[in-house]
Coordinates of C-alpha atoms in Angstrom, one line a residue:
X1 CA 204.6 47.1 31.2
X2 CA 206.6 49.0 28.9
X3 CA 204.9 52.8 28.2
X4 CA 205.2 54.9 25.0
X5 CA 207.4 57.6 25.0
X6 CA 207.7 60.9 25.8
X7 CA 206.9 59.6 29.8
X8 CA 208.4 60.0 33.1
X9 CA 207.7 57.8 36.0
X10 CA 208.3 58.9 39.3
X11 CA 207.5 56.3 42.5
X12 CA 206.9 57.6 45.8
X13 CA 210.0 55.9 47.6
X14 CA 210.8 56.0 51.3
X15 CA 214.6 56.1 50.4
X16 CA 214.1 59.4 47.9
X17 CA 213.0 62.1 49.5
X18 CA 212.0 63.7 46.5
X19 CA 210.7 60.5 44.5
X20 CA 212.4 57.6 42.3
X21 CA 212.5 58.6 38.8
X22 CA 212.1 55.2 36.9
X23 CA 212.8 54.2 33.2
X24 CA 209.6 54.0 31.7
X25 CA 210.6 52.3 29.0
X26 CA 211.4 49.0 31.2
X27 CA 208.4 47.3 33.3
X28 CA 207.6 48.8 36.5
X29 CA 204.7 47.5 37.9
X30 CA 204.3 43.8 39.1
X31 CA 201.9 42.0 37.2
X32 CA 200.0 40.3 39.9
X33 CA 199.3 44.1 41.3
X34 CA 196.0 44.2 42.6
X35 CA 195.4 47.8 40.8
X36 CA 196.3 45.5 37.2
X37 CA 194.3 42.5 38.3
X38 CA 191.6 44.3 39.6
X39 CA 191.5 47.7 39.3
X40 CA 191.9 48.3 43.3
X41 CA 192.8 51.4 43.4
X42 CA 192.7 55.4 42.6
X43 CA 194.0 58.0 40.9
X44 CA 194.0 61.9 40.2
X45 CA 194.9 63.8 36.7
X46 CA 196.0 67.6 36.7
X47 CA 197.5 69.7 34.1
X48 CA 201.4 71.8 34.5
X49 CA 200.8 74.5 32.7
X50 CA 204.3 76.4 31.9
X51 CA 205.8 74.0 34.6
X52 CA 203.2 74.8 37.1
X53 CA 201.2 72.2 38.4
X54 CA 197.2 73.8 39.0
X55 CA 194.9 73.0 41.3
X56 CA 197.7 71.1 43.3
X57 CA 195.6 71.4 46.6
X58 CA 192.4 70.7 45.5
X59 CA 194.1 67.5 43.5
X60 CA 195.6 66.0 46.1
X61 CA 192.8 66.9 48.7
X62 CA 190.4 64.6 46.2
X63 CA 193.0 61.7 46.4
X64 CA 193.3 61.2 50.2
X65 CA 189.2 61.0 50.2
X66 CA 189.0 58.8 47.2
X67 CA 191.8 56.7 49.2
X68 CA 189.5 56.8 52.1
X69 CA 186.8 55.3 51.1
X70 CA 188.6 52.3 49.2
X71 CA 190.3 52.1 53.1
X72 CA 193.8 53.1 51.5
X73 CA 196.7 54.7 53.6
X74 CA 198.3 56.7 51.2
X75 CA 201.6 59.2 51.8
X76 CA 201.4 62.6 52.6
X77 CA 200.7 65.6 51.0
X78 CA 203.7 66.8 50.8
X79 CA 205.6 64.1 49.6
X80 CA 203.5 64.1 46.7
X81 CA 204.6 67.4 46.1
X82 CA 207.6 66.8 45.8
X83 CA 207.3 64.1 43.6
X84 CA 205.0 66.1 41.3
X85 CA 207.5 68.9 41.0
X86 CA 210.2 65.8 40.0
X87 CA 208.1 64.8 37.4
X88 CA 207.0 68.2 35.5
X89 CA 210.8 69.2 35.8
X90 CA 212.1 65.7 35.0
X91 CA 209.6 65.7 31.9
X92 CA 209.8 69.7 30.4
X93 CA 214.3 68.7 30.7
X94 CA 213.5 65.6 28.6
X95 CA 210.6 66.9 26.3
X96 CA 210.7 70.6 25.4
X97 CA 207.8 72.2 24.5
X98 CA 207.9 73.8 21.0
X99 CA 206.6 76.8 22.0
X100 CA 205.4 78.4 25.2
X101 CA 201.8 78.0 24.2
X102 CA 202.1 74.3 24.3
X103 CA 203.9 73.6 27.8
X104 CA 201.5 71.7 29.2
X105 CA 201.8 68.5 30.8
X106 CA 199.2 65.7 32.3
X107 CA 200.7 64.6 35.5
X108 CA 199.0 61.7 36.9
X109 CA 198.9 60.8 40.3
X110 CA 198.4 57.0 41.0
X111 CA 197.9 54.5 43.8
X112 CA 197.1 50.6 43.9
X113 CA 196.5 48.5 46.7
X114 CA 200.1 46.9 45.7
X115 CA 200.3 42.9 45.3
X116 CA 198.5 40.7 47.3
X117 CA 199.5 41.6 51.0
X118 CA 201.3 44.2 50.4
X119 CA 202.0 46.4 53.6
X120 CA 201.6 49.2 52.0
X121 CA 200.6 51.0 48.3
X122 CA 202.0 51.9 45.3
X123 CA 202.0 54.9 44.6
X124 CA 203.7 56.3 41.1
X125 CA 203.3 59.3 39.3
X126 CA 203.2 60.0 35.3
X127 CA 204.3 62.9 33.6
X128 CA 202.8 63.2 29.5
X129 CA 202.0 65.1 26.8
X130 CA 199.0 67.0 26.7
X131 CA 196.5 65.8 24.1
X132 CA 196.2 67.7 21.2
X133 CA 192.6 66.5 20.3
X134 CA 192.1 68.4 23.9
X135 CA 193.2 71.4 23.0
X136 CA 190.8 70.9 19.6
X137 CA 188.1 70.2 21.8
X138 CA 188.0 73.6 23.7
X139 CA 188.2 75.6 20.5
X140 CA 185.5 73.7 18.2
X141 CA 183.1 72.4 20.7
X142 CA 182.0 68.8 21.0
X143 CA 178.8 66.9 20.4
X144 CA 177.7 63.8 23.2
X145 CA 175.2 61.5 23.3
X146 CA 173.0 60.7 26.6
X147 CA 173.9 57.9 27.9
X148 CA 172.0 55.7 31.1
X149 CA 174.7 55.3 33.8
X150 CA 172.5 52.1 35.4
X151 CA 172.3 54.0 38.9
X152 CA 169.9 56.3 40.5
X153 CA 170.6 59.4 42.3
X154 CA 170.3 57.9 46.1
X155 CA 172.5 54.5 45.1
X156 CA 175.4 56.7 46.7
X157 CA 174.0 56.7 50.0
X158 CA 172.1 53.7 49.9
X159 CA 175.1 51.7 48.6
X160 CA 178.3 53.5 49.8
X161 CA 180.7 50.3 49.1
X162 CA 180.1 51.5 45.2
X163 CA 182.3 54.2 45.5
X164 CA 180.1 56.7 43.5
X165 CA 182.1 59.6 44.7
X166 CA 185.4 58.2 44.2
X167 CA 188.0 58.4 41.7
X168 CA 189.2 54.9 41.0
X169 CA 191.4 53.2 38.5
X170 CA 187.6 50.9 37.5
X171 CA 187.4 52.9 34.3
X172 CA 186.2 50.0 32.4
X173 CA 182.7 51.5 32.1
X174 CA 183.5 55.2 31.5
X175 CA 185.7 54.0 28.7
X176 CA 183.0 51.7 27.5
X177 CA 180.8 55.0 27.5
X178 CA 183.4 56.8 25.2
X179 CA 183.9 54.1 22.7
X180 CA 180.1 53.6 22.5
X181 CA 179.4 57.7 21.9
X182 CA 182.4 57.6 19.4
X183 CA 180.4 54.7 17.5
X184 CA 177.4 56.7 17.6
X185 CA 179.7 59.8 15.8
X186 CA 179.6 61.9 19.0
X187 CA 182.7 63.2 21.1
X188 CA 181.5 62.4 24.4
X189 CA 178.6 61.2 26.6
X190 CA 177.1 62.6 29.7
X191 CA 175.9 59.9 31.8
X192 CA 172.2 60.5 33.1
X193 CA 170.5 57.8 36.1
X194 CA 167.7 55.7 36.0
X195 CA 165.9 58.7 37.9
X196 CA 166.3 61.0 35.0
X197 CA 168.8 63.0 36.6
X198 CA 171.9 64.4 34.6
X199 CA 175.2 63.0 36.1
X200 CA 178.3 63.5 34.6
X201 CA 180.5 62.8 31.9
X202 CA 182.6 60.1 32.0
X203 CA 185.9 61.8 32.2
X204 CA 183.9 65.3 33.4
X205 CA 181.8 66.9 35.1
X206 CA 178.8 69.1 33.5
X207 CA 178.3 72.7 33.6
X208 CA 175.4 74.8 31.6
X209 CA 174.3 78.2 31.8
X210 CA 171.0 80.9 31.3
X211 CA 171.4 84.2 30.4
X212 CA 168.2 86.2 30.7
X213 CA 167.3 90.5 30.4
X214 CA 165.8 91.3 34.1
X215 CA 163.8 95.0 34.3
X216 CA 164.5 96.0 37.9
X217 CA 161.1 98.3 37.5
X218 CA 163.1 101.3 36.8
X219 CA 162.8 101.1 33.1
X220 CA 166.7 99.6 33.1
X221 CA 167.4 96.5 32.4
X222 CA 170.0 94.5 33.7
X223 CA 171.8 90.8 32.3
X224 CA 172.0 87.8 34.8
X225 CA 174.3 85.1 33.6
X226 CA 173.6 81.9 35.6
X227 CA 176.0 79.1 35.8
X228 CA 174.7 75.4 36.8
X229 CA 176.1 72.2 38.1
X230 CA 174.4 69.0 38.8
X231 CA 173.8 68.5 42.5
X232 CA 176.6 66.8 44.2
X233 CA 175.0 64.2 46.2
X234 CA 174.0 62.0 42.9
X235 CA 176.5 60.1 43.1
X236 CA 178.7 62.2 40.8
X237 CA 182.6 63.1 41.5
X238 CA 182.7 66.3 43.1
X239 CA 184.7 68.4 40.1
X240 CA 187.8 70.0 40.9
X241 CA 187.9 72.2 38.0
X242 CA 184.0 73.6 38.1
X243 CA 184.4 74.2 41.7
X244 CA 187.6 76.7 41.2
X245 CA 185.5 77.7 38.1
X246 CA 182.2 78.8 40.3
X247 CA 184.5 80.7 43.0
X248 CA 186.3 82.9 39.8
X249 CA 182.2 82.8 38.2
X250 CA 180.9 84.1 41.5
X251 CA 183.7 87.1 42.3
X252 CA 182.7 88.2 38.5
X253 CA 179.3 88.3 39.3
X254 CA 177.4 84.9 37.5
X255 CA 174.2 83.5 39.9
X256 CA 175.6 79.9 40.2
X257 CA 173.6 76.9 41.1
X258 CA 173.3 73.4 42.2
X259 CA 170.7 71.3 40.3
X260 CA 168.9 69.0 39.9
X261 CA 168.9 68.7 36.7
X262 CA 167.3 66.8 34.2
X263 CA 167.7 66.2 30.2
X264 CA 165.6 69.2 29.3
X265 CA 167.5 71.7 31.4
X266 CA 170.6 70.9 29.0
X267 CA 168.3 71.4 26.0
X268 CA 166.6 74.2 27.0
X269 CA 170.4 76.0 28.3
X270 CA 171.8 78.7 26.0
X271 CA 174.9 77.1 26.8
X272 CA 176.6 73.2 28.0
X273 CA 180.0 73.0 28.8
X274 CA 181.8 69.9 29.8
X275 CA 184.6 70.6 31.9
X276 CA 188.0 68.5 32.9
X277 CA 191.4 69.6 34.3
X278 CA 193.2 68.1 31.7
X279 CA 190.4 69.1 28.3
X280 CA 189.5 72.1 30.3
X281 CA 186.4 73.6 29.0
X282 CA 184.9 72.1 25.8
X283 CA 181.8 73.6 24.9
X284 CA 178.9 71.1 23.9
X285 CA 177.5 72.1 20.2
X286 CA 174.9 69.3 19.5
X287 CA 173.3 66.8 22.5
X288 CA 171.9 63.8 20.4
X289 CA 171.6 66.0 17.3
X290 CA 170.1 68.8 18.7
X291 CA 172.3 72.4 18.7
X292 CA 172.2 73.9 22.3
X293 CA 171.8 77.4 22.2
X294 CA 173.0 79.5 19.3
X295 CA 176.9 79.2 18.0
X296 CA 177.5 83.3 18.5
X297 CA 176.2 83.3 22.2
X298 CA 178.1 80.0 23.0
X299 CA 181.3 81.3 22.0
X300 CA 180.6 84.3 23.5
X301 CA 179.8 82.7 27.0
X302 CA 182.8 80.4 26.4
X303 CA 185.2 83.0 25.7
X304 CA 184.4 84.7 29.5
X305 CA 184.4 81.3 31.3
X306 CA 188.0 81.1 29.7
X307 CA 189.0 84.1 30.8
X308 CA 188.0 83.5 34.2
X309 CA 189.4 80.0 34.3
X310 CA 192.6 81.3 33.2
X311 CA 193.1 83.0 36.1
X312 CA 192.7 79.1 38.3
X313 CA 196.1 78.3 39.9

């Protein structure tokens, strides 16, 4: 497997204590791994931003549950921290940013079941490039299409051995999702079930928000800024990024809340966001045509939740 440059490879090795940096311009992986041949595996991305990995904890906290329910014994924390801080130092030597404003880097943290009766995983990270089409994203807003994810909202806890809540490398069907949206002329999709709940999206998870005048009988009035999430026991992956989002949302003084939701609550929102570690937060302009909100209160909203956000370590 040879991978396009500018990427650094680091493998979690027994015999480096701070992980193996490999050439990844030369195959690395064994072609009869069972993460290649069957997508047996998991995987976490996060962004370094000006050599700073954020949300480390909450990152590596989401890996070793994602491993436990696929029955994985992965290494510890710390030694992926280490091999994290090999790759965003190993990467930003190699690959300069040209200005300060673009020093971000995806680090991807990765783990396969290894080759058939393999005594242990393999476990690799990846240091790349931030996208530019994500930093596009977050300034001119997206459109997405609804799309049926073929599940209901109980199939989590009725079916378990789907691994609903778990981040695995079987990304053949949120990929399918994108292409499909991209076909339709959108952005990106949020997946809804068969129940008529909204999900996620399929690289993100889903945010809106209400903004509404309240008289507190006084004869003032008073704004309340609401911030939602679909409910976490849908079968969704539980979000880093909106869950450091809500704790900065709260301390400033947004209502937040935990669906459920359903189409109309995105359509009726002054405001959808779809939010990722890597995109960050892309607001949604148009669901299947229709404009959420209005363009001057969107932005407006936007620019506060990026404030907070900014602030996420």
């Amino acid at each position: 497997m040879t991978l396009p440059a500018p990427t650094v490879l680091v493998f979690l090795d027994p015999a480096f204590e701070n992980g193996r940096v490999a050439d990844s311009s030369q195959p690395q992986l064994m072609a009869t791994d069972l993460g290649a041949t069957r997508g047996d595996g998991v995987f976490e991305s996060l962004l370094a931003v000006g050599g700073k990995a954020r949300k480390m904890q909450a990152h590596l906290n989401r890996l070793g549950s994602s491993a436990r329910a696929l029955d994985l014994n992965i290494p510890e924390q710390d030694t992926w921290r280490r091999a994290i801080g090999t790759a965003i130092t190993e990467f930003r030597e190699a690959y300069p940013a040209p200005s300060p404003a673009e020093d971000e880097v995806v680090v991807k943290l990765l783990v396969t079941r290894g080759v058939e009766g393999a005594a242990s995983p393999t476990c690799w990270i990846q240091a790349s490039p931030s996208p530019a089409g994500s930093r596009r994203q977050r300034e001119t807003g997206i459109d997405v299409v609804l799309l049926d994810r073929g599940f209901d909202t109980e199939a989590s806890e009725r079916a378990p051995w789907l691994l609903l809540g778990a981040k695995t490398l079987s990304y053949a069907v949120n990929m399918a999702a994108l292409r499909y949206a991209h076909k339709q002329g959108a952005d990106d999709a949020i997946f809804t079930s068969t129940d008529g709940r909204v999900l996620e999206g399929p690289t993100s998870t889903v945010l809106l928000a209400h903004v509404e005048t309240i008289d507190d009988g006084t004869g003032s009035a008073r704004t309340v800024k609401r911030l939602i999430t679909p409910q976490l026991d849908s079968g969704i992956l539980p979000g880093t990024s909106q869950d450091a989002l809500f704790a900065k949302a709260k301390a400033a003084g947004w209502e937040l809340g935990y669906g459920p939701l359903i189409p109309d609550d995105l359509f009726d929102a002054d405001a959808v966001w779809l939010i990722s570690s890597i995109r960050l937060i892309a607001p949604v302009n148009h669901i299947d045509g229709k404009e959420i909100g209005t363009p001057a209160l969107r932005k407006q909203l936007t620019a506060e939740l990026n404030e907070l956000f900014a602030g996420i370590e």
